[in-house]
Tab-separated table of C-alpha atoms and ligand atoms in Angstrom:
chain	number	residue	atom	x	y	z
A	1	UNK	CA	0.000	0.000	0.000
A	2	UNK	CA	3.039	2.185	-0.124
A	3	UNK	CA	2.262	2.287	-3.848
A	4	UNK	CA	-1.353	3.397	-3.528
A	5	UNK	CA	-3.122	5.245	-6.362
A	6	UNK	CA	-5.350	6.989	-3.813
A	7	UNK	CA	-2.265	8.332	-2.046
A	8	UNK	CA	-1.073	9.715	-5.376
A	9	UNK	CA	-4.512	11.073	-6.343
A	10	UNK	CA	-4.654	13.260	-3.232
A	11	UNK	CA	-0.954	13.606	-2.373
A	12	UNK	CA	-1.449	12.139	1.110
A	13	UNK	CA	0.895	10.077	3.234
A	14	UNK	CA	-1.243	7.066	4.128
A	15	UNK	CA	-3.817	4.944	2.248
A	16	UNK	CA	-6.429	5.331	4.989
A	17	UNK	CA	-9.793	6.998	4.507
A	18	UNK	CA	-11.969	7.728	7.520
A	19	UNK	CA	-15.479	6.281	7.395
A	20	UNK	CA	-18.335	8.766	7.069
A	21	UNK	CA	-20.506	8.330	10.139
A	22	UNK	CA	-23.733	10.325	10.204
A	23	UNK	CA	-24.142	12.614	13.259
A	24	UNK	CA	-20.556	11.720	14.231
A	25	UNK	CA	-17.982	12.446	11.512
A	26	UNK	CA	-17.645	16.228	11.853
A	27	UNK	CA	-14.877	18.773	11.234
A	28	UNK	CA	-13.018	17.716	14.384
A	29	UNK	CA	-12.547	14.089	13.331
A	30	UNK	CA	-12.104	14.822	9.613
A	31	UNK	CA	-9.366	17.411	10.230
A	32	UNK	CA	-7.593	15.139	12.751
A	33	UNK	CA	-7.454	12.273	10.246
A	34	UNK	CA	-6.318	14.542	7.404
A	35	UNK	CA	-3.699	16.225	9.592
A	36	UNK	CA	-2.399	12.752	10.518
A	37	UNK	CA	-1.781	11.967	6.837
A	38	UNK	CA	-5.006	10.086	6.046
A	39	UNK	CA	-8.147	11.326	4.320
A	40	UNK	CA	-10.801	12.687	6.671
A	41	UNK	CA	-14.473	12.922	5.730
A	42	UNK	CA	-17.367	15.024	6.987
A	43	UNK	CA	-20.627	13.062	6.947
A	44	UNK	CA	-23.633	14.881	5.512
A	45	UNK	CA	-25.933	12.320	7.128
A	46	UNK	CA	-29.459	13.627	7.475
A	47	UNK	CA	-28.419	17.171	8.344
A	48	UNK	CA	-29.416	20.253	6.333
A	49	UNK	CA	-26.823	21.941	4.105
A	50	UNK	CA	-26.236	25.011	6.308
A	51	UNK	CA	-25.112	22.789	9.216
A	52	UNK	CA	-22.704	20.900	6.964
A	53	UNK	CA	-21.428	24.109	5.344
A	54	UNK	CA	-20.370	25.278	8.815
A	55	UNK	CA	-18.535	21.989	9.411
A	56	UNK	CA	-16.684	22.357	6.095
A	57	UNK	CA	-15.682	25.911	7.000
A	58	UNK	CA	-14.444	24.754	10.410
A	59	UNK	CA	-12.459	21.898	8.842
A	60	UNK	CA	-10.792	24.330	6.433
A	61	UNK	CA	-9.590	26.304	9.455
A	62	UNK	CA	-8.333	23.150	11.196
A	63	UNK	CA	-6.412	21.667	8.258
A	64	UNK	CA	-4.892	22.647	4.944
A	65	UNK	CA	-4.867	18.991	3.856
A	66	UNK	CA	-7.534	17.486	1.588
A	67	UNK	CA	-10.732	16.126	3.120
A	68	UNK	CA	-13.988	14.798	1.711
A	69	UNK	CA	-17.748	15.073	2.103
A	70	UNK	CA	-20.112	12.108	2.251
A	71	UNK	CA	-23.577	12.339	0.756
A	72	UNK	CA	-26.033	9.914	2.341
A	73	UNK	CA	-28.381	9.399	-0.562
A	74	UNK	CA	-31.451	8.582	1.568
A	75	UNK	CA	-31.267	12.015	3.192
A	76	UNK	CA	-34.028	14.495	2.333
A	77	UNK	CA	-31.187	17.030	1.912
A	78	UNK	CA	-29.060	14.901	-0.449
A	79	UNK	CA	-29.564	17.317	-3.398
A	80	UNK	CA	-28.486	20.304	-1.288
A	81	UNK	CA	-25.441	18.534	0.141
A	82	UNK	CA	-24.462	17.367	-3.353
A	83	UNK	CA	-24.493	21.018	-4.521
A	84	UNK	CA	-22.669	22.133	-1.400
A	85	UNK	CA	-19.739	19.875	-2.352
A	86	UNK	CA	-19.328	21.961	-5.539
A	87	UNK	CA	-19.787	25.314	-3.820
A	88	UNK	CA	-17.213	24.519	-1.148
A	89	UNK	CA	-14.942	22.683	-3.603
A	90	UNK	CA	-14.175	19.759	-1.307
A	91	UNK	CA	-11.395	17.467	-2.553
A	92	UNK	CA	-13.682	14.471	-2.981
A	93	UNK	CA	-17.131	13.137	-2.308
A	94	UNK	CA	-18.127	9.679	-1.196
A	95	UNK	CA	-21.719	8.492	-1.376
A	96	UNK	CA	-23.653	5.894	0.594
A	97	UNK	CA	-26.941	4.032	0.597
A	98	UNK	CA	-27.780	4.460	-3.073
A	99	UNK	CA	-26.796	5.260	-6.636
A	100	UNK	CA	-25.288	8.757	-7.129
A	101	UNK	CA	-25.472	8.794	-10.974
A	102	UNK	CA	-27.604	11.935	-11.177
A	103	UNK	CA	-24.914	14.059	-9.510
A	104	UNK	CA	-21.922	12.672	-11.369
A	105	UNK	CA	-21.736	15.248	-14.174
A	106	UNK	CA	-22.080	18.180	-11.760
A	107	UNK	CA	-19.274	16.879	-9.537
A	108	UNK	CA	-16.948	16.060	-12.426
A	109	UNK	CA	-17.467	19.534	-13.918
A	110	UNK	CA	-16.572	21.051	-10.536
A	111	UNK	CA	-13.323	19.038	-10.522
A	112	UNK	CA	-14.319	16.964	-7.503
A	113	UNK	CA	-13.124	13.360	-7.254
A	114	UNK	CA	-16.059	10.981	-6.851
A	115	UNK	CA	-15.798	7.799	-4.791
A	116	UNK	CA	-19.134	5.957	-4.340
A	117	UNK	CA	-19.611	3.192	-1.791
A	118	UNK	CA	-20.707	0.019	-3.575
A	119	UNK	CA	-22.002	-3.235	-2.101
A	120	UNK	CA	-21.769	-5.250	-5.349
A	121	UNK	CA	-19.775	-5.817	-8.547
A	122	UNK	CA	-22.630	-4.550	-10.729
A	123	UNK	CA	-22.769	-1.166	-9.021
A	124	UNK	CA	-18.955	-0.872	-9.052
A	125	UNK	CA	-18.888	-1.467	-12.805
A	126	UNK	CA	-21.738	1.019	-13.342
A	127	UNK	CA	-19.950	3.673	-11.300
A	128	UNK	CA	-16.697	3.188	-13.219
A	129	UNK	CA	-18.595	3.497	-16.504
A	130	UNK	CA	-20.055	6.889	-15.575
A	131	UNK	CA	-16.742	8.299	-14.410
A	132	UNK	CA	-16.140	7.454	-10.746
A	133	UNK	CA	-12.505	7.992	-9.765
A	134	UNK	CA	-12.470	5.047	-7.341
A	135	UNK	CA	-14.977	2.914	-5.447
A	136	UNK	CA	-15.254	1.955	-1.807
A	137	UNK	CA	-16.335	-1.698	-1.692
A	138	UNK	CA	-17.958	-2.202	1.683
A	139	UNK	CA	-18.658	-5.598	3.228
A	140	UNK	CA	-21.440	-6.376	5.676
A	141	UNK	CA	-19.020	-6.444	8.591
A	142	UNK	CA	-19.231	-2.662	8.583
A	143	UNK	CA	-21.460	-0.537	10.769
A	144	UNK	CA	-24.564	1.343	9.648
A	145	UNK	CA	-26.229	0.648	6.329
A	146	UNK	CA	-24.867	-2.535	4.736
A	147	UNK	CA	-25.124	-4.725	1.656
A	148	UNK	CA	-25.281	-8.516	1.406
A	149	UNK	CA	-21.663	-9.606	0.884
A	150	UNK	CA	-18.696	-9.904	3.210
A	151	UNK	CA	-15.525	-7.917	2.627
A	152	UNK	CA	-13.559	-11.114	1.970
A	153	UNK	CA	-15.657	-12.065	-1.060
A	154	UNK	CA	-16.615	-8.593	-2.282
A	155	UNK	CA	-13.144	-7.029	-2.597
A	156	UNK	CA	-11.462	-9.489	-4.965
A	157	UNK	CA	-14.540	-9.658	-7.196
A	158	UNK	CA	-14.765	-5.865	-7.462
A	159	UNK	CA	-10.984	-5.646	-7.994
A	160	UNK	CA	-11.301	-8.075	-10.931
A	161	UNK	CA	-14.204	-6.141	-12.441
A	162	UNK	CA	-12.902	-2.539	-12.503
A	163	UNK	CA	-9.699	-0.679	-13.369
A	164	UNK	CA	-10.178	2.250	-10.970
A	165	UNK	CA	-8.750	1.938	-7.439
A	166	UNK	CA	-10.790	-0.118	-4.971
A	167	UNK	CA	-10.904	0.962	-1.347
A	168	UNK	CA	-11.779	-1.882	1.023
A	169	UNK	CA	-14.218	-1.223	3.872
A	170	UNK	CA	-16.058	-3.272	6.475
A	171	UNK	CA	-14.293	-5.129	9.277
A	172	UNK	CA	-10.933	-3.386	9.054
A	173	UNK	CA	-9.538	-1.984	12.291
A	174	UNK	CA	-5.811	-2.706	12.503
A	175	UNK	CA	-2.703	-3.370	10.453
A	176	UNK	CA	-3.630	-6.997	9.873
A	177	UNK	CA	-6.893	-5.915	8.258
A	178	UNK	CA	-5.076	-3.392	6.093
A	179	UNK	CA	-2.526	-6.003	4.988
A	180	UNK	CA	-5.333	-8.480	4.249
A	181	UNK	CA	-7.163	-5.885	2.152
A	182	UNK	CA	-3.974	-5.321	0.185
A	183	UNK	CA	-3.697	-9.081	-0.402
A	184	UNK	CA	-7.243	-9.066	-1.776
A	185	UNK	CA	-6.176	-6.423	-4.298
A	186	UNK	CA	-7.439	-3.267	-2.605
A	187	UNK	CA	-5.573	0.004	-3.147
A	188	UNK	CA	-6.466	1.470	0.246
A	189	UNK	CA	-8.877	1.045	3.137
A	190	UNK	CA	-11.724	2.911	4.772
A	191	UNK	CA	-11.979	2.652	8.551
A	192	UNK	CA	-14.970	3.835	10.564
A	193	UNK	CA	-15.544	1.963	13.813
A	194	UNK	CA	-12.015	2.384	15.197
A	195	UNK	CA	-12.186	6.149	14.651
A	196	UNK	CA	-15.389	6.265	16.742
A	197	UNK	CA	-13.152	6.135	19.805
A	198	UNK	CA	-10.539	8.590	18.555
A	199	UNK	CA	-9.884	11.406	21.020
A	200	UNK	CA	-10.948	13.909	18.369
A	201	UNK	CA	-14.241	12.102	17.710
A	202	UNK	CA	-17.024	14.160	19.289
A	203	UNK	CA	-19.553	11.321	19.588
A	204	UNK	CA	-21.143	11.083	23.067
A	205	UNK	CA	-18.972	9.370	25.695
A	206	UNK	CA	-21.709	6.773	26.356
A	207	UNK	CA	-21.502	5.724	22.678
A	208	UNK	CA	-17.705	5.467	22.877
A	209	UNK	CA	-17.942	3.344	26.012
A	210	UNK	CA	-20.361	0.937	24.309
A	211	UNK	CA	-17.903	0.487	21.443
A	212	UNK	CA	-14.920	0.088	23.791
A	213	UNK	CA	-16.774	-2.589	25.806
A	214	UNK	CA	-18.281	-4.450	22.836
A	215	UNK	CA	-17.329	-8.071	22.200
A	216	UNK	CA	-17.062	-9.870	18.863
A	217	UNK	CA	-20.723	-10.938	18.879
A	218	UNK	CA	-22.344	-7.716	20.063
A	219	UNK	CA	-23.558	-6.298	16.740
A	220	UNK	CA	-26.839	-7.257	15.106
A	221	UNK	CA	-28.424	-6.475	11.793
A	222	UNK	CA	-31.812	-4.791	11.908
A	223	UNK	CA	-34.177	-3.621	9.219
A	224	UNK	CA	-33.692	-6.128	6.389
A	225	UNK	CA	-37.468	-5.768	5.961
A	226	UNK	CA	-37.100	-2.077	5.064
A	227	UNK	CA	-34.601	-2.703	2.287
A	228	UNK	CA	-32.122	-0.598	4.267
A	229	UNK	CA	-30.524	-2.979	6.740
A	230	UNK	CA	-28.202	-1.512	9.365
A	231	UNK	CA	-25.554	-3.022	11.645
A	232	UNK	CA	-25.767	-1.730	15.213
A	233	UNK	CA	-24.668	-2.701	18.699
A	234	UNK	CA	-27.266	-4.757	20.537
A	235	UNK	CA	-29.300	-2.822	23.134
A	236	UNK	CA	-32.914	-2.460	24.330
A	237	UNK	CA	-33.812	-0.675	21.064
A	238	UNK	CA	-32.555	-3.531	18.883
A	239	UNK	CA	-34.395	-6.057	21.056
A	240	UNK	CA	-37.608	-4.087	20.442
A	241	UNK	CA	-36.904	-3.838	16.727
A	242	UNK	CA	-36.086	-7.503	16.314
A	243	UNK	CA	-39.241	-8.503	18.169
A	244	UNK	CA	-41.215	-6.250	15.840
A	245	UNK	CA	-39.544	-7.801	12.820
A	246	UNK	CA	-40.346	-11.328	13.947
A	247	UNK	CA	-43.968	-10.635	14.928
A	248	UNK	CA	-45.128	-8.387	12.090
A	249	UNK	CA	-45.283	-8.989	8.403
A	250	UNK	CA	-42.385	-7.320	6.584
A	251	UNK	CA	-44.505	-4.468	5.259
A	252	UNK	CA	-45.911	-3.231	8.563
A	253	UNK	CA	-42.580	-3.738	10.323
A	254	UNK	CA	-40.972	-1.629	7.585
A	255	UNK	CA	-43.458	1.199	8.215
A	256	UNK	CA	-42.735	1.105	11.971
A	257	UNK	CA	-38.983	1.039	11.327
A	258	UNK	CA	-39.110	4.040	9.020
A	259	UNK	CA	-40.955	5.961	11.763
A	260	UNK	CA	-38.027	5.312	14.103
A	261	UNK	CA	-35.807	6.620	11.328
A	262	UNK	CA	-32.467	8.260	11.796
A	263	UNK	CA	-33.638	10.072	14.926
A	264	UNK	CA	-32.455	7.070	16.906
A	265	UNK	CA	-28.869	7.492	15.684
A	266	UNK	CA	-28.824	11.130	16.744
A	267	UNK	CA	-30.287	10.102	20.117
A	268	UNK	CA	-27.344	7.781	20.799
A	269	UNK	CA	-24.566	9.752	19.098
A	270	UNK	CA	-25.350	13.268	20.361
A	271	UNK	CA	-27.616	12.828	23.403
A	272	UNK	CA	-25.903	9.678	24.699
A	273	UNK	CA	-29.108	7.656	25.084
A	274	UNK	CA	-27.605	4.245	24.399
A	275	UNK	CA	-30.728	2.396	25.591
A	276	UNK	CA	-33.237	3.866	23.131
A	277	UNK	CA	-30.793	5.129	20.529
A	278	UNK	CA	-29.166	3.346	17.633
A	279	UNK	CA	-25.464	2.575	18.217
A	280	UNK	CA	-24.182	1.958	14.702
A	281	UNK	CA	-20.835	0.131	14.715
A	282	UNK	CA	-19.088	-2.611	12.773
A	283	UNK	CA	-18.223	-6.153	13.850
A	284	UNK	CA	-14.636	-5.053	14.488
A	285	UNK	CA	-15.936	-3.177	17.570
A	286	UNK	CA	-14.946	-6.257	19.606
A	287	UNK	CA	-11.313	-5.429	18.878
A	288	UNK	CA	-11.555	-1.678	19.437
A	289	UNK	CA	-10.482	-1.314	23.034
A	290	UNK	CA	-8.430	1.848	23.468
A	291	UNK	CA	-8.978	5.527	23.003
A	292	UNK	CA	-6.116	7.161	21.061
A	293	UNK	CA	-5.620	10.213	18.903
A	294	UNK	CA	-6.350	9.698	15.199
A	295	UNK	CA	-2.625	10.150	14.559
A	296	UNK	CA	-1.696	7.402	17.021
A	297	UNK	CA	-4.266	5.068	15.468
A	298	UNK	CA	-3.084	5.707	11.920
A	299	UNK	CA	0.612	5.386	12.732
A	300	UNK	CA	0.043	2.195	14.710
A	301	UNK	CA	-2.062	0.586	11.969
A	302	UNK	CA	0.244	1.594	9.139
A	303	UNK	CA	3.301	0.397	11.095
A	304	UNK	CA	1.688	-3.006	11.643
A	305	UNK	CA	0.585	-3.290	8.016
A	306	UNK	CA	3.922	-2.309	6.487
A	307	UNK	CA	5.726	-4.813	8.750
A	308	UNK	CA	3.371	-7.603	7.671
A	309	UNK	CA	3.649	-6.624	4.023
A	310	UNK	CA	7.425	-6.315	4.237
A	311	UNK	CA	7.443	-2.881	2.621
B	401	LIG	O1	-24.169	4.359	3.764
B	401	LIG	C1	-23.517	3.641	4.457
B	401	LIG	N1	-23.696	3.529	5.783
B	401	LIG	C2	-24.650	4.208	6.480
B	401	LIG	S1	-25.774	5.279	5.862
B	401	LIG	C3	-26.457	5.457	7.349
B	401	LIG	S2	-27.812	6.434	7.611
B	401	LIG	C4	-29.084	5.269	7.467
B	401	LIG	N2	-29.694	4.921	8.563
B	401	LIG	C5	-30.739	4.076	8.528
B	401	LIG	C6	-31.144	3.505	7.347
B	401	LIG	C7	-30.466	3.801	6.231
B	401	LIG	C8	-29.416	4.700	6.271
B	401	LIG	C9	-25.808	4.720	8.259
B	401	LIG	N3	-24.802	4.020	7.750
B	401	LIG	N4	-22.550	2.866	3.937
B	401	LIG	C10	-22.314	2.826	2.558
B	401	LIG	C11	-23.128	1.793	1.907
B	401	LIG	N5	-23.800	2.033	0.813
B	401	LIG	N6	-23.305	0.541	2.300
B	401	LIG	C12	-24.097	-0.053	1.375
B	401	LIG	C13	-24.384	0.904	0.447
B	401	LIG	C14	-25.170	0.806	-0.748
B	401	LIG	C15	-26.298	0.010	-0.833
B	401	LIG	C16	-27.028	-0.029	-2.020
B	401	LIG	C17	-24.791	1.589	-1.836
B	401	LIG	C18	-25.508	1.548	-2.993
B	401	LIG	C19	-26.613	0.743	-3.072
B	401	LIG	O2	-27.220	0.780	-4.269
B	401	LIG	C20	-28.535	0.365	-4.434
B	401	LIG	C21	-28.967	0.977	-5.714
B	401	LIG	O3	-29.746	1.913	-5.631
B	401	LIG	O4	-28.427	0.560	-6.758
């Protein structure tokens, strides 16, 4: 990964992109990751454009290194955030939870690099065809909204299907994961869950503690019935949701789920209600056990990976 095309594309030191976590990945975390030599990202999530514009402005004050903006395509403000990327001329955009085709021309004309998250070979190929600069192939080990394939099987198949760089995501949290991703043909990695407990991550302390205490089997997948399944840490809310899913037909459970919506993520991430809120995190949470600065995390992971890869 010393010879990473993503590193060259952005002139950064390390092939590590920070995961875009709605209500969590703000200017503080994004600037810390970029200042440490990785690529930080501000998550648009479900927030309106003026809130995200402020975060971009703050990040520009905190770092002169490149950082990105994530557009969560299910957001009612997705169109506004997509335009905001052009107005603020962020270095790159990533997209999640959908197909960003309709924005592609606008972003390319603004000179922004476009890196969609894809859960399948078909979408990766489609994104390359319409001009994506790279893709993030995310396995179901990841936190939040997920696809149907694991990282282990998704990465090599996407790598074989496209010529643009492939960034591996889902289940990566240390140097061994980074080295494994490289072995599968990935150019770089995206890491979310480990950065949840970075000192610069402003998520509520209760959320951090849940991640720090999580074991390997503590995440569950809820909401397959809605078509938008999410991986979260088990808690009273997930018990309620899973009961609902098992007792109702898929359609009425889906309606109830949608009502809960993203409000539950905000409840856990900002208000610290980890009983009734949604604690999105990946399966690697079981291995995330110490709070460090983003710089310490990145240097530790890269050191481990380069030793394993003998580079
Ligand atoms: O987007 C994410 N992770 C997220 S988004 C989010 S907010 C949310 N909360 C509740 C329900 C839904 C969303 C929390 N975590 N990761 C990237 C990702 N994108 N994973 C999977 C996908 C994906 C899935 C289907 C991308 C494209 C896609 O395409 C379907 C299509 O339209 O072709």
